[in-house]
CSV table of C-alpha atoms in Angstrom, one decimal:
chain,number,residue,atom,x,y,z
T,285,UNK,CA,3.6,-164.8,-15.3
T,286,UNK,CA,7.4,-163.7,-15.0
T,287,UNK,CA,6.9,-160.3,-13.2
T,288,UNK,CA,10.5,-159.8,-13.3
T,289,UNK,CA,10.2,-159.4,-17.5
T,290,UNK,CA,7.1,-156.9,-17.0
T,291,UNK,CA,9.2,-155.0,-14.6
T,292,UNK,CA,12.1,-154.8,-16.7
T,293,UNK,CA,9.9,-153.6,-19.9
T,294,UNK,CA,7.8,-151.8,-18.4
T,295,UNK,CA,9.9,-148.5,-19.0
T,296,UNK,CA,10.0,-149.7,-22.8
T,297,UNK,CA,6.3,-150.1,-23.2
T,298,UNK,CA,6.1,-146.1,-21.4
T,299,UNK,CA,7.6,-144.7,-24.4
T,300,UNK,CA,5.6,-146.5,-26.4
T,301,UNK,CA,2.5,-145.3,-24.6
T,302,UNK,CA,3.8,-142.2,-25.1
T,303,UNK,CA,4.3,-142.3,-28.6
T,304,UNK,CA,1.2,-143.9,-29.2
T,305,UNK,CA,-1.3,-141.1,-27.4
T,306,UNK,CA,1.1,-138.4,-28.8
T,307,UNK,CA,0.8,-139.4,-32.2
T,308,UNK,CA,-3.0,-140.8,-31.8
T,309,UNK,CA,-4.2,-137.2,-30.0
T,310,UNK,CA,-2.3,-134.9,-33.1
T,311,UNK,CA,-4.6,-137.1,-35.5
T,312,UNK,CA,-7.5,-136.7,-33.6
T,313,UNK,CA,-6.8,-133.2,-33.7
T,314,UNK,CA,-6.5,-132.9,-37.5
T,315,UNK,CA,-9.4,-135.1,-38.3
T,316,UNK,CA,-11.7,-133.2,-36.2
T,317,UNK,CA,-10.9,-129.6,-38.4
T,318,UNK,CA,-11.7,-132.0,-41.4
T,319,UNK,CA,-14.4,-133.6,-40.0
T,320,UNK,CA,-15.7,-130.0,-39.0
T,321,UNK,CA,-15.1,-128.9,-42.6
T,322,UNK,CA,-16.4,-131.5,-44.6
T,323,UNK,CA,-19.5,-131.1,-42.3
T,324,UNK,CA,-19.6,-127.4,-43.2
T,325,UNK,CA,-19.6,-128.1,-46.8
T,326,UNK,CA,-22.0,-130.9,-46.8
T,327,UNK,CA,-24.8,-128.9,-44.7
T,328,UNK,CA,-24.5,-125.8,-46.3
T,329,UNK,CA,-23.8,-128.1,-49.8
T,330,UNK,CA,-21.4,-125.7,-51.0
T,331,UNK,CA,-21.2,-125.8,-55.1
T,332,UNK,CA,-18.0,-127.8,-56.4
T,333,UNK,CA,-16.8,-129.3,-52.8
T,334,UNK,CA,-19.9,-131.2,-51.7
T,335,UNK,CA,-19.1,-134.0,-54.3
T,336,UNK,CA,-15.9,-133.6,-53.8
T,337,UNK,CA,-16.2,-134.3,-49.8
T,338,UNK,CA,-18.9,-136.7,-50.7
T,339,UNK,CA,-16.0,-139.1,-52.6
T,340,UNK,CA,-13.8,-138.4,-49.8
T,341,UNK,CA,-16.0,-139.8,-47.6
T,342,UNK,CA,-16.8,-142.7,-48.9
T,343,UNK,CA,-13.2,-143.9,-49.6
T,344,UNK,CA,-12.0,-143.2,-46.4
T,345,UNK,CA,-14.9,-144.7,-44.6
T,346,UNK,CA,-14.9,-147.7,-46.9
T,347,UNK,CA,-11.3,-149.0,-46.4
T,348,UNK,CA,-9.1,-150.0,-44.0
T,349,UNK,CA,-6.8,-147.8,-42.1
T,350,UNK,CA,-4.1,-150.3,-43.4
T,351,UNK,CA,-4.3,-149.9,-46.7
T,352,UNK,CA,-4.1,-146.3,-46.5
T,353,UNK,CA,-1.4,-146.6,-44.2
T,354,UNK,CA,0.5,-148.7,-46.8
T,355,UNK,CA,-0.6,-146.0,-50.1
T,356,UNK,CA,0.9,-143.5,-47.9
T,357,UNK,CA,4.2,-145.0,-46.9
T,358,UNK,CA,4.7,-146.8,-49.9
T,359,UNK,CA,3.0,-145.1,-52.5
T,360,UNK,CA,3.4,-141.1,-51.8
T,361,UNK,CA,7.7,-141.6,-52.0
T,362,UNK,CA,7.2,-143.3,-55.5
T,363,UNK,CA,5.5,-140.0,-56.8
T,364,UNK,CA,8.4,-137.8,-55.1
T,365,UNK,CA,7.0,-137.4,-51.3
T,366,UNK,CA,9.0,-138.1,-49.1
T,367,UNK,CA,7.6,-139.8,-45.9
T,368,UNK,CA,8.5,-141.5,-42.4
T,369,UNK,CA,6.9,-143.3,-40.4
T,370,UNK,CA,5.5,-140.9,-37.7
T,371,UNK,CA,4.0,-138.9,-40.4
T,372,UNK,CA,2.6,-141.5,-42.3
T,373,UNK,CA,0.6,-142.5,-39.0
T,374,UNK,CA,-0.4,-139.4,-38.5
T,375,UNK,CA,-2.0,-138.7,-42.0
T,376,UNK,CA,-3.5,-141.9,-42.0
T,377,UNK,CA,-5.6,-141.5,-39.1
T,378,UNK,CA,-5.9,-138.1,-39.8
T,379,UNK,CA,-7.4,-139.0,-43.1
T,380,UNK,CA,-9.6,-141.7,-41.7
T,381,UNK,CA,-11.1,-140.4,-38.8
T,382,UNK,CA,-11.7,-136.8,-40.6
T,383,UNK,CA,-14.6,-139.0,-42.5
T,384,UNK,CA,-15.9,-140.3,-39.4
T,385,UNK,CA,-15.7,-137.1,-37.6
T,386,UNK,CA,-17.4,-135.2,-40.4
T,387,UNK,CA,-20.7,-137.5,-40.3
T,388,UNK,CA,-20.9,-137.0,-36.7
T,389,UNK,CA,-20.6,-133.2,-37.2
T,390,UNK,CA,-23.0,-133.3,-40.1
T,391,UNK,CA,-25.5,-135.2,-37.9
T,392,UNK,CA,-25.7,-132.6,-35.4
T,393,UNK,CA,-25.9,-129.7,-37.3
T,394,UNK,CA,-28.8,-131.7,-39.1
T,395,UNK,CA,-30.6,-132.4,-36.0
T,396,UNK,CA,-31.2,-128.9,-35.7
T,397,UNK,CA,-34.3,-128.0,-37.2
T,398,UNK,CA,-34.8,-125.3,-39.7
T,399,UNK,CA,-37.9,-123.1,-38.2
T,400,UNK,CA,-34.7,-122.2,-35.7
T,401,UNK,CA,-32.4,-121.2,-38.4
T,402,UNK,CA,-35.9,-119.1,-40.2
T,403,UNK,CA,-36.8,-117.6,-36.4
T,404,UNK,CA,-32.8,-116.4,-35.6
T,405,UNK,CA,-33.4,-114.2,-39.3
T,406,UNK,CA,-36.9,-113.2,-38.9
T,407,UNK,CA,-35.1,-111.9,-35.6
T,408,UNK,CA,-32.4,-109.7,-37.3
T,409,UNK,CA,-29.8,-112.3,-36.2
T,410,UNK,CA,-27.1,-112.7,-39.3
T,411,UNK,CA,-25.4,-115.8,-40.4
T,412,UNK,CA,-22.7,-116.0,-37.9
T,413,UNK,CA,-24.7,-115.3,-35.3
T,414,UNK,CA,-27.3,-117.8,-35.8
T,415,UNK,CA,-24.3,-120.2,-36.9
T,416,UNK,CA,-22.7,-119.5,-33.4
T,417,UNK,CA,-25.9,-119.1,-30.9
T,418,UNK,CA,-28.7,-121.2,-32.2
T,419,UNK,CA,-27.0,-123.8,-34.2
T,420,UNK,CA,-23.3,-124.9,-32.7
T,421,UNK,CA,-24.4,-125.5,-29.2
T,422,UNK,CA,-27.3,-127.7,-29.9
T,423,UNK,CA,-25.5,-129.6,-32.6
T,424,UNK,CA,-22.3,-129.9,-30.2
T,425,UNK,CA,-24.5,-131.5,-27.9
T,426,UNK,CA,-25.8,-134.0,-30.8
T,427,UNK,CA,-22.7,-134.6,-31.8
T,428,UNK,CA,-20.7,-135.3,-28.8
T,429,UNK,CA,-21.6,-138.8,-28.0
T,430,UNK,CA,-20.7,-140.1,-31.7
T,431,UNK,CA,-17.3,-137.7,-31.0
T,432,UNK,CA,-16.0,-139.3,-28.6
T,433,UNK,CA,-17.1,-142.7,-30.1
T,434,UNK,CA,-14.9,-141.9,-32.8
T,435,UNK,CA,-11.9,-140.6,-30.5
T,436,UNK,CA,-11.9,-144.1,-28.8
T,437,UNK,CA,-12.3,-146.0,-32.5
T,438,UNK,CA,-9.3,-143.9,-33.4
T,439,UNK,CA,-6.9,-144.4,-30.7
T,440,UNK,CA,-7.6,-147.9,-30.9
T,441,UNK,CA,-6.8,-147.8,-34.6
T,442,UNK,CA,-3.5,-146.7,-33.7
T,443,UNK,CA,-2.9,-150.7,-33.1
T,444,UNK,CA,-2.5,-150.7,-36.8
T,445,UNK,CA,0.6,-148.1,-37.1
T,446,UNK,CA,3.3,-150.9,-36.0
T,447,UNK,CA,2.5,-152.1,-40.0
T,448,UNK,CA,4.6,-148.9,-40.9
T,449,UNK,CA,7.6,-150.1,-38.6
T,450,UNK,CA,6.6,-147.2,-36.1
T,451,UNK,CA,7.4,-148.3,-32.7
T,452,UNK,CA,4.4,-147.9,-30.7
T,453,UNK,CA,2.6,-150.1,-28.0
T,454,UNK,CA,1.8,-153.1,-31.0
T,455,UNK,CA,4.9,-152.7,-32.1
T,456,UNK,CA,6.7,-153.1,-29.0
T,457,UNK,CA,4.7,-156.4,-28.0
T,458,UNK,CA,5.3,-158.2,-31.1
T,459,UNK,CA,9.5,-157.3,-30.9
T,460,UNK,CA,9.6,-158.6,-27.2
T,461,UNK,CA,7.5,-161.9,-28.3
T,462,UNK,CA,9.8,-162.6,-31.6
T,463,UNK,CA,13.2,-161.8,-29.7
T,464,UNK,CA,11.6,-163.7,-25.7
T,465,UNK,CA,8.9,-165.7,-26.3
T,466,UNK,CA,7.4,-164.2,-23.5
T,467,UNK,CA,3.8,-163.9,-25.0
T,468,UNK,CA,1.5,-163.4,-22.1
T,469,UNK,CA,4.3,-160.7,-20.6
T,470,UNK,CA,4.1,-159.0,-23.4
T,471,UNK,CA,0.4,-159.1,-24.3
T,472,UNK,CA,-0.7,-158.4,-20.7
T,473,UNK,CA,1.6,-155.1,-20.9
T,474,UNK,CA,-0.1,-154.4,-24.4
T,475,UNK,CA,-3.3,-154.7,-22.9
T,476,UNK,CA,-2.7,-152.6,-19.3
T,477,UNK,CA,-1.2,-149.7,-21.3
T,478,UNK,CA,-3.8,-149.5,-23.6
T,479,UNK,CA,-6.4,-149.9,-21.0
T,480,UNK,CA,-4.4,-146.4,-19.3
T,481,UNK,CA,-5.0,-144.8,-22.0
T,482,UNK,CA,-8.8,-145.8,-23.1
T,483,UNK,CA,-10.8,-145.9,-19.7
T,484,UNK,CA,-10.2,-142.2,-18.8
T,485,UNK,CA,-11.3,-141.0,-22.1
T,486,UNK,CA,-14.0,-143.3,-21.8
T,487,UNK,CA,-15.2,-142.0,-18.4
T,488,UNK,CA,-14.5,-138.6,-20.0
T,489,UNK,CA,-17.1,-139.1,-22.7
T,490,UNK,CA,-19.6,-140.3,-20.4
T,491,UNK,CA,-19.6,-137.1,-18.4
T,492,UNK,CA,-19.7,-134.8,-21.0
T,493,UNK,CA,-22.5,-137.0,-22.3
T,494,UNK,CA,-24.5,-137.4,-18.9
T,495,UNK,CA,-23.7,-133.2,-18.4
T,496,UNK,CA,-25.3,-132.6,-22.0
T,497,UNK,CA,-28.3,-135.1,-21.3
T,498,UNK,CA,-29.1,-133.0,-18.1
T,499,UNK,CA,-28.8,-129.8,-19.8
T,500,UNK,CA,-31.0,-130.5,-22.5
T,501,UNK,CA,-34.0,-131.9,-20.1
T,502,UNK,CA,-33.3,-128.8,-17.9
T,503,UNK,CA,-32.5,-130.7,-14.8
């Protein structure tokens, strides 16, 4: 191991970290308001968009972040749309996880069974309301294992955005072994940075998980 290589790289592999969670927590961001709207449209099965979600769906869910990543990149600027590489990753994931994020969603809201919904009217409650105070915070707490399932599948997917010639962590690794040779340097860095970034949201889910379990048994 030549720790005078990982010292002199590690600022490099930094920015790439950077880059990475930056562009990795803006997607996760966008494909949870599509995951929440697609979820929407699919419980309430709102006329004309519930097929229409239901196709989006299964595309996105049914091929690889890749190949989407390659349609957008290299397919949106033959049709006039201009794209770069930062955007590119962004839309992809964006467009991949919103499928993942909407089935989660959709499962919570499911889990919630109707005699609530038909109790919160027979109340006087209105739609809102029983959206907002019976519904939402037992779905959220459904729905918040498989969440942040999908916010650790996502960032991981980021791996794939060095495809689009975006320099992130992958990216970085694979430059300093073509131009060194140094390949367990490099893949040890690779490996560290993306371990920075995972194991705190991981430890994060399983709080709000373990918080959520309690509150639901009432201890």
């Amino acid at each position: 191991m030549n720790w005078e290589f990982i010292i002199k790289y590690l600022p490099l592999y930094r920015k790439a970290a950077w880059l990475t969670l930056r562009l990795g927590l803006l997607g996760i961001a966008l494909s949870t308001l599509i995951g929440l709207f697609c979820a929407a449209v699919r419980y309430y099965r709102i006329p004309v968009l519930h097929p229409l979600v239901r196709v989006y769906i299964e595309i996105s869910r049914n091929t690889p972040l890749l190949i989407q990543l390659f349609f957008i990149y290299y397919g949106l600027p033959k049709i006039g749309i201009p794209t770069d590489p930062a955007s590119c990753g962004v839309a992809g994931l964006s467009f991949l996880g919103g499928s993942y994020m909407a089935e989660a969603f959709r499962s919570g809201l499911e889990s919630v069974e109707a005699i609530q919904t038909e109790s919160a009217y027979a109340l006087g409650m209105s739609r809102f309301q029983t959206l907002r105070f019976i519904i939402l915070p037992q779905a959220a707490a459904v729905s918040v294992p498989a969440f942040m399932a999908n916010v650790i599948f996502l960032l991981k997917e980021t791996s794939v955005f060095s495809a689009v010639s975006l320099m992130d962590l992958m990216f970085t690794a694979k430059d300093l072994i073509g131009l060194y040779y140094k390949t367990t340097e490099s893949l040890f860095l690779l490996v560290a940075f993306y371990l920075v970034i995972l194991l705190p949201v991981s430890l994060l889910g399983t709080v709000l998980e373990r918080r959520l379990r309690y509150a639901g048994s009432g201890t």
